[in-house]
């Protein structure tokens, strides 16, 4: 077991972030307040508050507040995970998310928003539904059947129900390998990664369910197919909204879902960029370790994302609850929280300039140890050789 950062004496330890986690659970409620203000006042500027917070305020607060590398004492972890407060904070997200989505759908049809207002509404509702995938991620890894069921419900507004299957049974098995569609390669731009991960994850999820059901004597179109179950939830939700609001709501639902899904995928792009597990002579990859995920301990973005950025411990212990995830010193560290890297990832030259040297440093200049985009290998090898001269 890799050594985590030393923790303080457990005798007087308390979770100083206990109530701050409400930022995660109440995030869709804060966005919903902006939708209410826009609806009541007619000022579409309210619909741009959430995107501004996501792309500028949270990164700024990350920079101002710095990092938190503290870990809970191991003697306190069992009690910390058993504390129902943290589960209540997690579940709080769900009704607020659906309230925001339904109100946003109504406003898209009846609000008379104009193009600027509709764009802000898509970024607000789609942004929260993209963040909701992280809530689904936290719920989907747990053993309780109701939490896993609720995970699929949370994925319904963003129409990404197959994530429940692919992430748990595909990504966690293949992470940081060339076979994983959700692990970005060194020299691969986000815009090359996006279609590869969307299509690859969809194919993988379907194949995983096909294999599971075949083992039980069923075909892939059986009602027990968890992909079909999750997609059916989206169909029910969208059909209900169309029946209520008319076909005019469907373009809004699809566009916000696409925006939310790409938020997940840009985070996937960040989380494992260029990192590779070594393959043994038997063809098996080494066990996933902290050094196979990019971590960030920036305070504010972690509080909004249920500690998602402590990604190394999550891959080592997927069932560990968010409040108990730990920092590991040997895990490669990002220069910012995820929120501060979203826009950078959209601009390949900026991303490569920021992250390629960090991958190089992590592997001591040995390109063969990194997960490299095939078409970029010769270019990167020449550049790395030139830097040594």
mmCIF file with all atom_site columns, C-alpha atoms in Angstrom, residues 268-364:
data_model
loop_
_atom_site.group_PDB
_atom_site.id
_atom_site.type_symbol
_atom_site.label_atom_id
_atom_site.label_alt_id
_atom_site.label_comp_id
_atom_site.label_asym_id
_atom_site.label_entity_id
_atom_site.label_seq_id
_atom_site.pdbx_PDB_ins_code
_atom_site.Cartn_x
_atom_site.Cartn_y
_atom_site.Cartn_z
_atom_site.occupancy
_atom_site.B_iso_or_equiv
_atom_site.pdbx_formal_charge
_atom_site.auth_seq_id
_atom_site.auth_comp_id
_atom_site.auth_asym_id
_atom_site.auth_atom_id
_atom_site.pdbx_PDB_model_num
ATOM 1  C CA . UNK A 1 268 ? -11.648 12.512  -18.112 1.00 0.00 ? 268 UNK A CA 1
ATOM 2  C CA . UNK A 1 269 ? -9.096  14.060  -20.461 1.00 0.00 ? 269 UNK A CA 1
ATOM 3  C CA . UNK A 1 270 ? -7.419  15.848  -17.552 1.00 0.00 ? 270 UNK A CA 1
ATOM 4  C CA . UNK A 1 271 ? -7.458  12.980  -15.062 1.00 0.00 ? 271 UNK A CA 1
ATOM 5  C CA . UNK A 1 272 ? -5.070  10.508  -16.729 1.00 0.00 ? 272 UNK A CA 1
ATOM 6  C CA . UNK A 1 273 ? -3.393  12.485  -19.519 1.00 0.00 ? 273 UNK A CA 1
ATOM 7  C CA . UNK A 1 274 ? -0.234  10.697  -20.673 1.00 0.00 ? 274 UNK A CA 1
ATOM 8  C CA . UNK A 1 275 ? -0.076  8.309   -17.715 1.00 0.00 ? 275 UNK A CA 1
ATOM 9  C CA . UNK A 1 276 ? 0.596   4.609   -18.300 1.00 0.00 ? 276 UNK A CA 1
ATOM 10 C CA . UNK A 1 277 ? 0.591   1.415   -16.278 1.00 0.00 ? 277 UNK A CA 1
ATOM 11 C CA . UNK A 1 278 ? 3.465   -0.872  -17.207 1.00 0.00 ? 278 UNK A CA 1
ATOM 12 C CA . UNK A 1 279 ? 2.711   -4.136  -18.974 1.00 0.00 ? 279 UNK A CA 1
ATOM 13 C CA . UNK A 1 280 ? 4.383   -7.320  -17.818 1.00 0.00 ? 280 UNK A CA 1
ATOM 14 C CA . UNK A 1 281 ? 5.727   -10.156 -19.939 1.00 0.00 ? 281 UNK A CA 1
ATOM 15 C CA . UNK A 1 282 ? 2.437   -12.001 -19.430 1.00 0.00 ? 282 UNK A CA 1
ATOM 16 C CA . UNK A 1 283 ? 0.572   -9.114  -21.038 1.00 0.00 ? 283 UNK A CA 1
ATOM 17 C CA . UNK A 1 284 ? -1.026  -8.006  -17.794 1.00 0.00 ? 284 UNK A CA 1
ATOM 18 C CA . UNK A 1 285 ? -0.808  -4.429  -16.632 1.00 0.00 ? 285 UNK A CA 1
ATOM 19 C CA . UNK A 1 286 ? 0.491   -3.552  -13.208 1.00 0.00 ? 286 UNK A CA 1
ATOM 20 C CA . UNK A 1 287 ? -2.057  -2.724  -10.545 1.00 0.00 ? 287 UNK A CA 1
ATOM 21 C CA . UNK A 1 288 ? -3.377  0.829   -10.660 1.00 0.00 ? 288 UNK A CA 1
ATOM 22 C CA . UNK A 1 289 ? -1.423  2.990   -8.221  1.00 0.00 ? 289 UNK A CA 1
ATOM 23 C CA . UNK A 1 290 ? -1.500  6.666   -7.166  1.00 0.00 ? 290 UNK A CA 1
ATOM 24 C CA . UNK A 1 291 ? 1.001   7.614   -9.862  1.00 0.00 ? 291 UNK A CA 1
ATOM 25 C CA . UNK A 1 292 ? -1.501  6.666   -12.597 1.00 0.00 ? 292 UNK A CA 1
ATOM 26 C CA . UNK A 1 293 ? -3.894  9.577   -11.942 1.00 0.00 ? 293 UNK A CA 1
ATOM 27 C CA . UNK A 1 294 ? -3.387  13.328  -11.897 1.00 0.00 ? 294 UNK A CA 1
ATOM 28 C CA . UNK A 1 295 ? -4.387  14.752  -8.542  1.00 0.00 ? 295 UNK A CA 1
ATOM 29 C CA . UNK A 1 296 ? -5.302  18.191  -7.294  1.00 0.00 ? 296 UNK A CA 1
ATOM 30 C CA . UNK A 1 297 ? -5.793  19.304  -3.704  1.00 0.00 ? 297 UNK A CA 1
ATOM 31 C CA . UNK A 1 298 ? -7.055  22.787  -4.540  1.00 0.00 ? 298 UNK A CA 1
ATOM 32 C CA . UNK A 1 299 ? -9.655  23.522  -1.910  1.00 0.00 ? 299 UNK A CA 1
ATOM 33 C CA . UNK A 1 300 ? -12.555 25.174  -3.671  1.00 0.00 ? 300 UNK A CA 1
ATOM 34 C CA . UNK A 1 301 ? -12.877 22.898  -6.706  1.00 0.00 ? 301 UNK A CA 1
ATOM 35 C CA . UNK A 1 302 ? -12.657 19.832  -4.469  1.00 0.00 ? 302 UNK A CA 1
ATOM 36 C CA . UNK A 1 303 ? -15.491 21.161  -2.301  1.00 0.00 ? 303 UNK A CA 1
ATOM 37 C CA . UNK A 1 304 ? -17.654 21.582  -5.396  1.00 0.00 ? 304 UNK A CA 1
ATOM 38 C CA . UNK A 1 305 ? -16.762 18.136  -6.782  1.00 0.00 ? 305 UNK A CA 1
ATOM 39 C CA . UNK A 1 306 ? -16.991 15.732  -3.837  1.00 0.00 ? 306 UNK A CA 1
ATOM 40 C CA . UNK A 1 307 ? -13.185 15.286  -3.733  1.00 0.00 ? 307 UNK A CA 1
ATOM 41 C CA . UNK A 1 308 ? -13.150 13.965  -7.295  1.00 0.00 ? 308 UNK A CA 1
ATOM 42 C CA . UNK A 1 309 ? -9.695  15.479  -7.715  1.00 0.00 ? 309 UNK A CA 1
ATOM 43 C CA . UNK A 1 310 ? -8.235  13.053  -5.177  1.00 0.00 ? 310 UNK A CA 1
ATOM 44 C CA . UNK A 1 311 ? -8.463  10.642  -8.041  1.00 0.00 ? 311 UNK A CA 1
ATOM 45 C CA . UNK A 1 312 ? -5.580  8.353   -7.132  1.00 0.00 ? 312 UNK A CA 1
ATOM 46 C CA . UNK A 1 313 ? -7.151  7.122   -3.920  1.00 0.00 ? 313 UNK A CA 1
ATOM 47 C CA . UNK A 1 314 ? -10.455 6.717   -5.732  1.00 0.00 ? 314 UNK A CA 1
ATOM 48 C CA . UNK A 1 315 ? -8.906  4.336   -8.265  1.00 0.00 ? 315 UNK A CA 1
ATOM 49 C CA . UNK A 1 316 ? -7.150  2.392   -5.534  1.00 0.00 ? 316 UNK A CA 1
ATOM 50 C CA . UNK A 1 317 ? -10.333 2.191   -3.403  1.00 0.00 ? 317 UNK A CA 1
ATOM 51 C CA . UNK A 1 318 ? -13.406 2.857   -5.600  1.00 0.00 ? 318 UNK A CA 1
ATOM 52 C CA . UNK A 1 319 ? -15.896 2.187   -2.795  1.00 0.00 ? 319 UNK A CA 1
ATOM 53 C CA . UNK A 1 320 ? -14.251 4.674   -0.404  1.00 0.00 ? 320 UNK A CA 1
ATOM 54 C CA . UNK A 1 321 ? -16.614 7.567   0.189   1.00 0.00 ? 321 UNK A CA 1
ATOM 55 C CA . UNK A 1 322 ? -15.660 11.035  -0.927  1.00 0.00 ? 322 UNK A CA 1
ATOM 56 C CA . UNK A 1 323 ? -15.182 12.507  2.556   1.00 0.00 ? 323 UNK A CA 1
ATOM 57 C CA . UNK A 1 324 ? -12.484 9.930   3.352   1.00 0.00 ? 324 UNK A CA 1
ATOM 58 C CA . UNK A 1 325 ? -10.380 10.131  0.162   1.00 0.00 ? 325 UNK A CA 1
ATOM 59 C CA . UNK A 1 326 ? -6.687  10.778  0.793   1.00 0.00 ? 326 UNK A CA 1
ATOM 60 C CA . UNK A 1 327 ? -3.803  12.670  -0.743  1.00 0.00 ? 327 UNK A CA 1
ATOM 61 C CA . UNK A 1 328 ? -0.715  10.650  -1.753  1.00 0.00 ? 328 UNK A CA 1
ATOM 62 C CA . UNK A 1 329 ? 2.641   12.329  -2.090  1.00 0.00 ? 329 UNK A CA 1
ATOM 63 C CA . UNK A 1 330 ? 3.736   10.154  -5.020  1.00 0.00 ? 330 UNK A CA 1
ATOM 64 C CA . UNK A 1 331 ? 0.689   11.038  -7.126  1.00 0.00 ? 331 UNK A CA 1
ATOM 65 C CA . UNK A 1 332 ? 1.458   13.539  -9.919  1.00 0.00 ? 332 UNK A CA 1
ATOM 66 C CA . UNK A 1 333 ? -0.081  16.909  -9.115  1.00 0.00 ? 333 UNK A CA 1
ATOM 67 C CA . UNK A 1 334 ? -1.982  19.241  -11.428 1.00 0.00 ? 334 UNK A CA 1
ATOM 68 C CA . UNK A 1 335 ? -1.074  22.929  -11.462 1.00 0.00 ? 335 UNK A CA 1
ATOM 69 C CA . UNK A 1 336 ? -4.695  23.880  -10.753 1.00 0.00 ? 336 UNK A CA 1
ATOM 70 C CA . UNK A 1 337 ? -8.057  22.433  -9.884  1.00 0.00 ? 337 UNK A CA 1
ATOM 71 C CA . UNK A 1 338 ? -10.164 20.991  -12.689 1.00 0.00 ? 338 UNK A CA 1
ATOM 72 C CA . UNK A 1 339 ? -12.149 24.222  -13.081 1.00 0.00 ? 339 UNK A CA 1
ATOM 73 C CA . UNK A 1 340 ? -8.987  26.155  -13.878 1.00 0.00 ? 340 UNK A CA 1
ATOM 74 C CA . UNK A 1 341 ? -7.947  23.641  -16.532 1.00 0.00 ? 341 UNK A CA 1
ATOM 75 C CA . UNK A 1 342 ? -11.184 23.290  -18.498 1.00 0.00 ? 342 UNK A CA 1
ATOM 76 C CA . UNK A 1 343 ? -10.607 26.204  -20.844 1.00 0.00 ? 343 UNK A CA 1
ATOM 77 C CA . UNK A 1 344 ? -6.890  25.353  -21.179 1.00 0.00 ? 344 UNK A CA 1
ATOM 78 C CA . UNK A 1 345 ? -7.775  21.825  -22.302 1.00 0.00 ? 345 UNK A CA 1
ATOM 79 C CA . UNK A 1 346 ? -9.895  23.268  -25.112 1.00 0.00 ? 346 UNK A CA 1
ATOM 80 C CA . UNK A 1 347 ? -6.807  24.965  -26.598 1.00 0.00 ? 347 UNK A CA 1
ATOM 81 C CA . UNK A 1 348 ? -4.296  22.212  -27.531 1.00 0.00 ? 348 UNK A CA 1
ATOM 82 C CA . UNK A 1 349 ? -1.140  24.398  -27.794 1.00 0.00 ? 349 UNK A CA 1
ATOM 83 C CA . UNK A 1 350 ? -1.766  25.807  -24.304 1.00 0.00 ? 350 UNK A CA 1
ATOM 84 C CA . UNK A 1 351 ? -2.545  22.384  -22.885 1.00 0.00 ? 351 UNK A CA 1
ATOM 85 C CA . UNK A 1 352 ? 0.539   20.751  -24.396 1.00 0.00 ? 352 UNK A CA 1
ATOM 86 C CA . UNK A 1 353 ? 2.749   23.587  -23.165 1.00 0.00 ? 353 UNK A CA 1
ATOM 87 C CA . UNK A 1 354 ? 1.347   23.261  -19.649 1.00 0.00 ? 354 UNK A CA 1
ATOM 88 C CA . UNK A 1 355 ? 1.088   19.486  -19.246 1.00 0.00 ? 355 UNK A CA 1
ATOM 89 C CA . UNK A 1 356 ? 3.628   17.806  -21.534 1.00 0.00 ? 356 UNK A CA 1
ATOM 90 C CA . UNK A 1 357 ? 6.596   18.979  -19.421 1.00 0.00 ? 357 UNK A CA 1
ATOM 91 C CA . UNK A 1 358 ? 4.852   17.596  -16.340 1.00 0.00 ? 358 UNK A CA 1
ATOM 92 C CA . UNK A 1 359 ? 4.407   14.200  -17.984 1.00 0.00 ? 359 UNK A CA 1
ATOM 93 C CA . UNK A 1 360 ? 8.064   14.309  -19.009 1.00 0.00 ? 360 UNK A CA 1
ATOM 94 C CA . UNK A 1 361 ? 9.178   15.143  -15.471 1.00 0.00 ? 361 UNK A CA 1
ATOM 95 C CA . UNK A 1 362 ? 6.949   12.438  -14.012 1.00 0.00 ? 362 UNK A CA 1
ATOM 96 C CA . UNK A 1 363 ? 8.645   9.798   -16.179 1.00 0.00 ? 363 UNK A CA 1
ATOM 97 C CA . UNK A 1 364 ? 12.159  11.182  -15.939 1.00 0.00 ? 364 UNK A CA 1
#
